Amino acid sequence: NSAIFRQGWKTMMTHPGTWMNNAKQSFVDLVRTFGGKEVMDEVNADIVSRPTYDKMQKAKLAVGTIEEAFPDTLGTKIVKKVPVLGRVYKASETAYTAFIHRMRADVFDKYLEVAKKSGIDITDTAELTSIGKLVNSLTGRGHLGALEPSADVINNVFFSPRKLKGDIDFLTAHQLQKGVTPFVRKQAAINLVKVVTGTAAILTIANTIKPG
């Protein structure tokens, strides 16, 4: 269930309430999946039924996708068929993936509200695509540009290339990314400040408790 801190670290600092709700739910998802429930079907149904789903599609929000930590390979398909181990693997995959997809959908909806209140046209494709890039990167999934069609192959050699790209986009506040709107660049800068100061605070507390 590493997604709550690995992909979720940045959202923990920028959207703590949403992060907390989804982090707790991810453990419920894990237990229910281990018990035989098709939790991902429920998660996907929830996202698709949202009134903002058409905007998610236009924004190319990464929901309903396969995550890099759990690639769809022959090896993983075999593991899933192994008694007990297969159920444990599926429960882990569900907790991880459901957390990320819910976070993306929830944070995307929040940014739509912020954009609307800021007078931004949330029907504009350029704005939606920019918000999609912001949310995807914030949750560990950057876009590889011309290499995107080969991302799954690259992932077999170099683990998590999309996450690395997402981290780069986040750390540069999307300043190096083409086609990103002023609204999203501003939100990205705010996020960067929140995560840097939040992480610094945690490191300071840790060093105070146990220096070094």
PDB file of C-alpha atoms in Angstrom:
ATOM      1  CA  ASN A   1       0.000   0.000   0.000  1.00  0.00           C
ATOM      2  CA  SER A   2       2.984   2.268  -0.635  1.00  0.00           C
ATOM      3  CA  ALA A   3       0.992   4.686  -2.814  1.00  0.00           C
ATOM      4  CA  ILE A   4      -0.275   6.608   0.222  1.00  0.00           C
ATOM      5  CA  PHE A   5       3.257   7.941   0.798  1.00  0.00           C
ATOM      6  CA  ARG A   6       5.079   7.256  -2.469  1.00  0.00           C
ATOM      7  CA  GLN A   7       2.649   8.794  -4.969  1.00  0.00           C
ATOM      8  CA  GLY A   8       0.655  10.408  -2.158  1.00  0.00           C
ATOM      9  CA  TRP A   9       3.374  12.446  -0.458  1.00  0.00           C
ATOM     10  CA  LYS A  10       2.719  15.581  -2.487  1.00  0.00           C
ATOM     11  CA  THR A  11      -1.064  15.389  -2.074  1.00  0.00           C
ATOM     12  CA  MET A  12      -0.607  14.801   1.662  1.00  0.00           C
ATOM     13  CA  MET A  13       0.940  18.286   1.789  1.00  0.00           C
ATOM     14  CA  THR A  14      -1.337  20.017  -0.723  1.00  0.00           C
ATOM     15  CA  HIS A  15      -4.729  18.365  -0.102  1.00  0.00           C
ATOM     16  CA  PRO A  16      -4.425  16.767   3.376  1.00  0.00           C
ATOM     17  CA  GLY A  17      -8.148  16.224   3.952  1.00  0.00           C
ATOM     18  CA  THR A  18      -8.647  14.415   0.658  1.00  0.00           C
ATOM     19  CA  TRP A  19      -5.427  12.465   1.211  1.00  0.00           C
ATOM     20  CA  MET A  20      -6.509  11.332   4.689  1.00  0.00           C
ATOM     21  CA  ASN A  21      -9.921  10.115   3.519  1.00  0.00           C
ATOM     22  CA  ASN A  22      -8.455   8.141   0.633  1.00  0.00           C
ATOM     23  CA  ALA A  23      -5.553   6.783   2.700  1.00  0.00           C
ATOM     24  CA  LYS A  24      -7.987   5.322   5.248  1.00  0.00           C
ATOM     25  CA  GLN A  25     -10.232   3.980   2.481  1.00  0.00           C
ATOM     26  CA  SER A  26      -7.287   2.226   0.820  1.00  0.00           C
ATOM     27  CA  PHE A  27      -6.969  -0.149   3.802  1.00  0.00           C
ATOM     28  CA  VAL A  28     -10.687  -0.875   3.633  1.00  0.00           C
ATOM     29  CA  ASP A  29     -10.222  -1.593  -0.088  1.00  0.00           C
ATOM     30  CA  LEU A  30      -7.353  -3.959   0.705  1.00  0.00           C
ATOM     31  CA  VAL A  31      -9.381  -5.990   3.200  1.00  0.00           C
ATOM     32  CA  ARG A  32     -12.521  -6.081   1.023  1.00  0.00           C
ATOM     33  CA  THR A  33     -10.542  -7.189  -2.044  1.00  0.00           C
ATOM     34  CA  PHE A  34      -8.866  -9.935  -0.045  1.00  0.00           C
ATOM     35  CA  GLY A  35     -12.369 -10.998   0.939  1.00  0.00           C
ATOM     36  CA  GLY A  36     -13.357 -11.398  -2.697  1.00  0.00           C
ATOM     37  CA  LYS A  37     -15.008  -8.061  -3.516  1.00  0.00           C
ATOM     38  CA  GLU A  38     -14.371  -6.437  -6.910  1.00  0.00           C
ATOM     39  CA  VAL A  39     -13.434  -3.078  -5.437  1.00  0.00           C
ATOM     40  CA  MET A  40     -11.858  -1.633  -8.593  1.00  0.00           C
ATOM     41  CA  ASP A  41     -15.172  -2.083 -10.413  1.00  0.00           C
ATOM     42  CA  GLU A  42     -16.796   0.035  -7.706  1.00  0.00           C
ATOM     43  CA  VAL A  43     -14.072   2.693  -7.904  1.00  0.00           C
ATOM     44  CA  ASN A  44     -14.308   2.895 -11.682  1.00  0.00           C
ATOM     45  CA  ALA A  45     -18.107   3.077 -11.532  1.00  0.00           C
ATOM     46  CA  ASP A  46     -17.908   5.945  -9.027  1.00  0.00           C
ATOM     47  CA  ILE A  47     -15.506   7.932 -11.217  1.00  0.00           C
ATOM     48  CA  VAL A  48     -17.406   7.326 -14.460  1.00  0.00           C
ATOM     49  CA  SER A  49     -20.704   8.356 -12.835  1.00  0.00           C
ATOM     50  CA  ARG A  50     -19.372  11.755 -11.720  1.00  0.00           C
ATOM     51  CA  PRO A  51     -20.789  14.781 -13.570  1.00  0.00           C
ATOM     52  CA  THR A  52     -17.197  15.886 -14.240  1.00  0.00           C
ATOM     53  CA  TYR A  53     -16.152  12.645 -15.953  1.00  0.00           C
ATOM     54  CA  ASP A  54     -16.447  14.109 -19.450  1.00  0.00           C
ATOM     55  CA  LYS A  55     -14.035  16.847 -18.373  1.00  0.00           C
ATOM     56  CA  MET A  56     -11.663  14.223 -16.930  1.00  0.00           C
ATOM     57  CA  GLN A  57     -11.569  12.577 -20.337  1.00  0.00           C
ATOM     58  CA  LYS A  58     -10.876  15.860 -22.118  1.00  0.00           C
ATOM     59  CA  ALA A  59      -8.160  16.585 -19.554  1.00  0.00           C
ATOM     60  CA  LYS A  60      -6.614  13.138 -20.164  1.00  0.00           C
ATOM     61  CA  LEU A  61      -6.740  12.450 -16.439  1.00  0.00           C
ATOM     62  CA  ALA A  62      -5.093   9.104 -15.706  1.00  0.00           C
ATOM     63  CA  VAL A  63      -8.045   7.207 -14.236  1.00  0.00           C
ATOM     64  CA  GLY A  64      -8.979   3.693 -15.298  1.00  0.00           C
ATOM     65  CA  THR A  65      -5.338   3.128 -16.211  1.00  0.00           C
ATOM     66  CA  ILE A  66      -2.757   0.513 -15.240  1.00  0.00           C
ATOM     67  CA  GLU A  67      -0.209   1.850 -12.766  1.00  0.00           C
ATOM     68  CA  GLU A  68       3.535   1.394 -13.255  1.00  0.00           C
ATOM     69  CA  ALA A  69       4.008  -0.541 -10.015  1.00  0.00           C
ATOM     70  CA  PHE A  70       1.603  -3.245 -11.263  1.00  0.00           C
ATOM     71  CA  PRO A  71       2.278  -3.705 -15.003  1.00  0.00           C
ATOM     72  CA  ASP A  72       0.010  -5.965 -17.024  1.00  0.00           C
ATOM     73  CA  THR A  73       2.564  -8.651 -17.910  1.00  0.00           C
ATOM     74  CA  LEU A  74       2.575 -12.430 -18.263  1.00  0.00           C
ATOM     75  CA  GLY A  75       4.351 -12.673 -14.916  1.00  0.00           C
ATOM     76  CA  THR A  76       1.695 -10.718 -13.029  1.00  0.00           C
ATOM     77  CA  LYS A  77      -1.080 -12.707 -14.708  1.00  0.00           C
ATOM     78  CA  ILE A  78       0.542 -15.942 -13.498  1.00  0.00           C
ATOM     79  CA  VAL A  79       0.990 -14.612  -9.964  1.00  0.00           C
ATOM     80  CA  LYS A  80      -2.694 -13.672  -9.774  1.00  0.00           C
ATOM     81  CA  LYS A  81      -3.642 -17.305 -10.447  1.00  0.00           C
ATOM     82  CA  VAL A  82      -1.526 -18.706  -7.585  1.00  0.00           C
ATOM     83  CA  PRO A  83      -3.741 -19.694  -4.603  1.00  0.00           C
ATOM     84  CA  VAL A  84      -3.585 -17.245  -1.651  1.00  0.00           C
ATOM     85  CA  LEU A  85      -0.594 -15.380  -3.125  1.00  0.00           C
ATOM     86  CA  GLY A  86      -2.750 -14.274  -6.049  1.00  0.00           C
ATOM     87  CA  ARG A  87      -5.375 -12.886  -3.690  1.00  0.00           C
ATOM     88  CA  VAL A  88      -2.721 -11.031  -1.671  1.00  0.00           C
ATOM     89  CA  TYR A  89      -1.266  -9.575  -4.876  1.00  0.00           C
ATOM     90  CA  LYS A  90      -4.679  -8.436  -6.097  1.00  0.00           C
ATOM     91  CA  ALA A  91      -5.523  -6.867  -2.735  1.00  0.00           C
ATOM     92  CA  SER A  92      -2.241  -4.951  -2.762  1.00  0.00           C
ATOM     93  CA  GLU A  93      -2.758  -3.828  -6.359  1.00  0.00           C
ATOM     94  CA  THR A  94      -6.299  -2.657  -5.585  1.00  0.00           C
ATOM     95  CA  ALA A  95      -5.330  -0.689  -2.466  1.00  0.00           C
ATOM     96  CA  TYR A  96      -2.573   1.022  -4.439  1.00  0.00           C
ATOM     97  CA  THR A  97      -4.490   1.729  -7.637  1.00  0.00           C
ATOM     98  CA  ALA A  98      -7.809   2.672  -6.022  1.00  0.00           C
ATOM     99  CA  PHE A  99      -6.064   5.210  -3.789  1.00  0.00           C
ATOM    100  CA  ILE A 100      -4.343   6.897  -6.740  1.00  0.00           C
ATOM    101  CA  HIS A 101      -7.381   6.945  -9.026  1.00  0.00           C
ATOM    102  CA  ARG A 102      -9.680   8.308  -6.306  1.00  0.00           C
ATOM    103  CA  MET A 103      -7.085  10.953  -5.440  1.00  0.00           C
ATOM    104  CA  ARG A 104      -6.826  12.024  -9.075  1.00  0.00           C
ATOM    105  CA  ALA A 105     -10.587  12.285  -9.480  1.00  0.00           C
ATOM    106  CA  ASP A 106     -11.091  14.101  -6.168  1.00  0.00           C
ATOM    107  CA  VAL A 107      -8.213  16.566  -6.661  1.00  0.00           C
ATOM    108  CA  PHE A 108      -9.286  17.187 -10.263  1.00  0.00           C
ATOM    109  CA  ASP A 109     -12.784  18.082  -9.053  1.00  0.00           C
ATOM    110  CA  LYS A 110     -11.296  20.455  -6.473  1.00  0.00           C
ATOM    111  CA  TYR A 111      -9.215  22.253  -9.096  1.00  0.00           C
ATOM    112  CA  LEU A 112     -12.270  22.614 -11.298  1.00  0.00           C
ATOM    113  CA  GLU A 113     -14.001  24.400  -8.404  1.00  0.00           C
ATOM    114  CA  VAL A 114     -10.980  26.660  -7.845  1.00  0.00           C
ATOM    115  CA  ALA A 115     -10.756  27.434 -11.562  1.00  0.00           C
ATOM    116  CA  LYS A 116     -14.462  28.239 -11.795  1.00  0.00           C
ATOM    117  CA  LYS A 117     -14.268  30.591  -8.792  1.00  0.00           C
ATOM    118  CA  SER A 118     -11.228  32.239 -10.417  1.00  0.00           C
ATOM    119  CA  GLY A 119     -13.228  32.986 -13.556  1.00  0.00           C
ATOM    120  CA  ILE A 120     -11.481  30.342 -15.644  1.00  0.00           C
ATOM    121  CA  ASP A 121     -13.439  28.744 -18.484  1.00  0.00           C
ATOM    122  CA  ILE A 122     -13.570  25.104 -17.357  1.00  0.00           C
ATOM    123  CA  THR A 123     -15.026  24.029 -20.701  1.00  0.00           C
ATOM    124  CA  ASP A 124     -11.866  25.151 -22.510  1.00  0.00           C
ATOM    125  CA  THR A 125      -9.859  22.142 -23.680  1.00  0.00           C
ATOM    126  CA  ALA A 126      -6.491  23.848 -23.094  1.00  0.00           C
ATOM    127  CA  GLU A 127      -7.412  24.633 -19.487  1.00  0.00           C
ATOM    128  CA  LEU A 128      -8.724  21.118 -18.861  1.00  0.00           C
ATOM    129  CA  THR A 129      -5.627  19.510 -20.385  1.00  0.00           C
ATOM    130  CA  SER A 130      -3.404  21.706 -18.217  1.00  0.00           C
ATOM    131  CA  ILE A 131      -5.334  20.791 -15.068  1.00  0.00           C
ATOM    132  CA  GLY A 132      -5.053  17.133 -16.080  1.00  0.00           C
ATOM    133  CA  LYS A 133      -1.271  17.458 -16.369  1.00  0.00           C
ATOM    134  CA  LEU A 134      -1.125  19.156 -12.974  1.00  0.00           C
ATOM    135  CA  VAL A 135      -3.156  16.468 -11.205  1.00  0.00           C
ATOM    136  CA  ASN A 136      -1.441  13.557 -12.965  1.00  0.00           C
ATOM    137  CA  SER A 137       2.005  14.864 -12.023  1.00  0.00           C
ATOM    138  CA  LEU A 138       0.889  15.611  -8.470  1.00  0.00           C
ATOM    139  CA  THR A 139      -0.099  11.943  -8.123  1.00  0.00           C
ATOM    140  CA  GLY A 140       3.007  10.420  -9.692  1.00  0.00           C
ATOM    141  CA  ARG A 141       2.172  10.172 -13.381  1.00  0.00           C
ATOM    142  CA  GLY A 142       3.930  12.534 -15.776  1.00  0.00           C
ATOM    143  CA  HIS A 143       3.632  12.482 -19.553  1.00  0.00           C
ATOM    144  CA  LEU A 144       6.670  11.299 -21.523  1.00  0.00           C
ATOM    145  CA  GLY A 145       5.835  13.236 -24.674  1.00  0.00           C
ATOM    146  CA  ALA A 146       7.075  11.467 -27.798  1.00  0.00           C
ATOM    147  CA  LEU A 147       8.127   8.487 -25.658  1.00  0.00           C
ATOM    148  CA  GLU A 148       4.672   8.012 -24.128  1.00  0.00           C
ATOM    149  CA  PRO A 149       3.679   5.155 -26.519  1.00  0.00           C
ATOM    150  CA  SER A 150       6.788   3.261 -25.321  1.00  0.00           C
ATOM    151  CA  ALA A 151       6.277   4.044 -21.614  1.00  0.00           C
ATOM    152  CA  ASP A 152       5.254   0.495 -20.666  1.00  0.00           C
ATOM    153  CA  VAL A 153       8.312  -0.972 -22.396  1.00  0.00           C
ATOM    154  CA  ILE A 154      10.598   1.574 -20.731  1.00  0.00           C
ATOM    155  CA  ASN A 155       9.010   0.690 -17.373  1.00  0.00           C
ATOM    156  CA  ASN A 156      10.302  -2.882 -17.736  1.00  0.00           C
ATOM    157  CA  VAL A 157      13.875  -1.569 -17.926  1.00  0.00           C
ATOM    158  CA  PHE A 158      13.745   1.648 -15.936  1.00  0.00           C
ATOM    159  CA  PHE A 159      11.146   1.512 -13.165  1.00  0.00           C
ATOM    160  CA  SER A 160       8.543   4.271 -13.019  1.00  0.00           C
ATOM    161  CA  PRO A 161       9.588   6.626 -15.842  1.00  0.00           C
ATOM    162  CA  ARG A 162       6.210   8.383 -15.650  1.00  0.00           C
ATOM    163  CA  LYS A 163       6.668   9.034 -11.938  1.00  0.00           C
ATOM    164  CA  LEU A 164      10.129  10.484 -12.545  1.00  0.00           C
ATOM    165  CA  LYS A 165       8.727  12.783 -15.237  1.00  0.00           C
ATOM    166  CA  GLY A 166       5.882  13.758 -12.917  1.00  0.00           C
ATOM    167  CA  ASP A 167       8.375  14.647 -10.180  1.00  0.00           C
ATOM    168  CA  ILE A 168      10.399  16.759 -12.623  1.00  0.00           C
ATOM    169  CA  ASP A 169       7.256  18.614 -13.757  1.00  0.00           C
ATOM    170  CA  PHE A 170       6.269  19.152 -10.127  1.00  0.00           C
ATOM    171  CA  LEU A 171       9.706  20.408  -9.016  1.00  0.00           C
ATOM    172  CA  THR A 172       9.844  22.855 -11.930  1.00  0.00           C
ATOM    173  CA  ALA A 173       6.209  23.945 -11.310  1.00  0.00           C
ATOM    174  CA  HIS A 174       5.461  22.928 -14.927  1.00  0.00           C
ATOM    175  CA  GLN A 175       7.567  25.859 -16.177  1.00  0.00           C
ATOM    176  CA  LEU A 176       9.380  23.576 -18.639  1.00  0.00           C
ATOM    177  CA  GLN A 177       6.192  21.963 -19.939  1.00  0.00           C
ATOM    178  CA  LYS A 178       4.615  23.317 -23.106  1.00  0.00           C
ATOM    179  CA  GLY A 179       0.968  24.345 -23.338  1.00  0.00           C
ATOM    180  CA  VAL A 180       0.404  24.785 -19.601  1.00  0.00           C
ATOM    181  CA  THR A 181      -1.904  27.700 -18.789  1.00  0.00           C
ATOM    182  CA  PRO A 182      -1.111  30.564 -16.351  1.00  0.00           C
ATOM    183  CA  PHE A 183      -3.775  29.293 -13.916  1.00  0.00           C
ATOM    184  CA  VAL A 184      -2.103  25.880 -13.673  1.00  0.00           C
ATOM    185  CA  ARG A 185       1.409  27.348 -13.395  1.00  0.00           C
ATOM    186  CA  LYS A 186       0.181  29.416 -10.437  1.00  0.00           C
ATOM    187  CA  GLN A 187      -1.386  26.369  -8.756  1.00  0.00           C
ATOM    188  CA  ALA A 188       1.786  24.357  -9.428  1.00  0.00           C
ATOM    189  CA  ALA A 189       3.908  27.045  -7.765  1.00  0.00           C
ATOM    190  CA  ILE A 190       1.608  27.057  -4.719  1.00  0.00           C
ATOM    191  CA  ASN A 191       1.859  23.253  -4.512  1.00  0.00           C
ATOM    192  CA  LEU A 192       5.652  23.376  -4.706  1.00  0.00           C
ATOM    193  CA  VAL A 193       5.857  25.833  -1.812  1.00  0.00           C
ATOM    194  CA  LYS A 194       3.471  23.715   0.299  1.00  0.00           C
ATOM    195  CA  VAL A 195       5.392  20.476  -0.265  1.00  0.00           C
ATOM    196  CA  VAL A 196       8.849  22.004   0.281  1.00  0.00           C
ATOM    197  CA  THR A 197       7.819  23.770   3.507  1.00  0.00           C
ATOM    198  CA  GLY A 198       5.839  20.773   4.740  1.00  0.00           C
ATOM    199  CA  THR A 199       8.681  18.361   4.101  1.00  0.00           C
ATOM    200  CA  ALA A 200      11.163  20.762   5.730  1.00  0.00           C
ATOM    201  CA  ALA A 201       8.937  20.943   8.818  1.00  0.00           C
ATOM    202  CA  ILE A 202       8.803  17.148   9.108  1.00  0.00           C
ATOM    203  CA  LEU A 203      12.592  16.856   8.703  1.00  0.00           C
ATOM    204  CA  THR A 204      13.113  19.557  11.318  1.00  0.00           C
ATOM    205  CA  ILE A 205      10.863  17.787  13.823  1.00  0.00           C
ATOM    206  CA  ALA A 206      12.594  14.451  13.122  1.00  0.00           C
ATOM    207  CA  ASN A 207      16.023  16.030  13.593  1.00  0.00           C
ATOM    208  CA  THR A 208      14.881  17.655  16.850  1.00  0.00           C
ATOM    209  CA  ILE A 209      13.677  14.315  18.198  1.00  0.00           C
ATOM    210  CA  LYS A 210      16.813  12.497  17.078  1.00  0.00           C
ATOM    211  CA  PRO A 211      19.584  14.713  15.655  1.00  0.00           C
ATOM    212  CA  GLY A 212      21.190  13.340  12.508  1.00  0.00           C
TER     213      GLY A 212
END
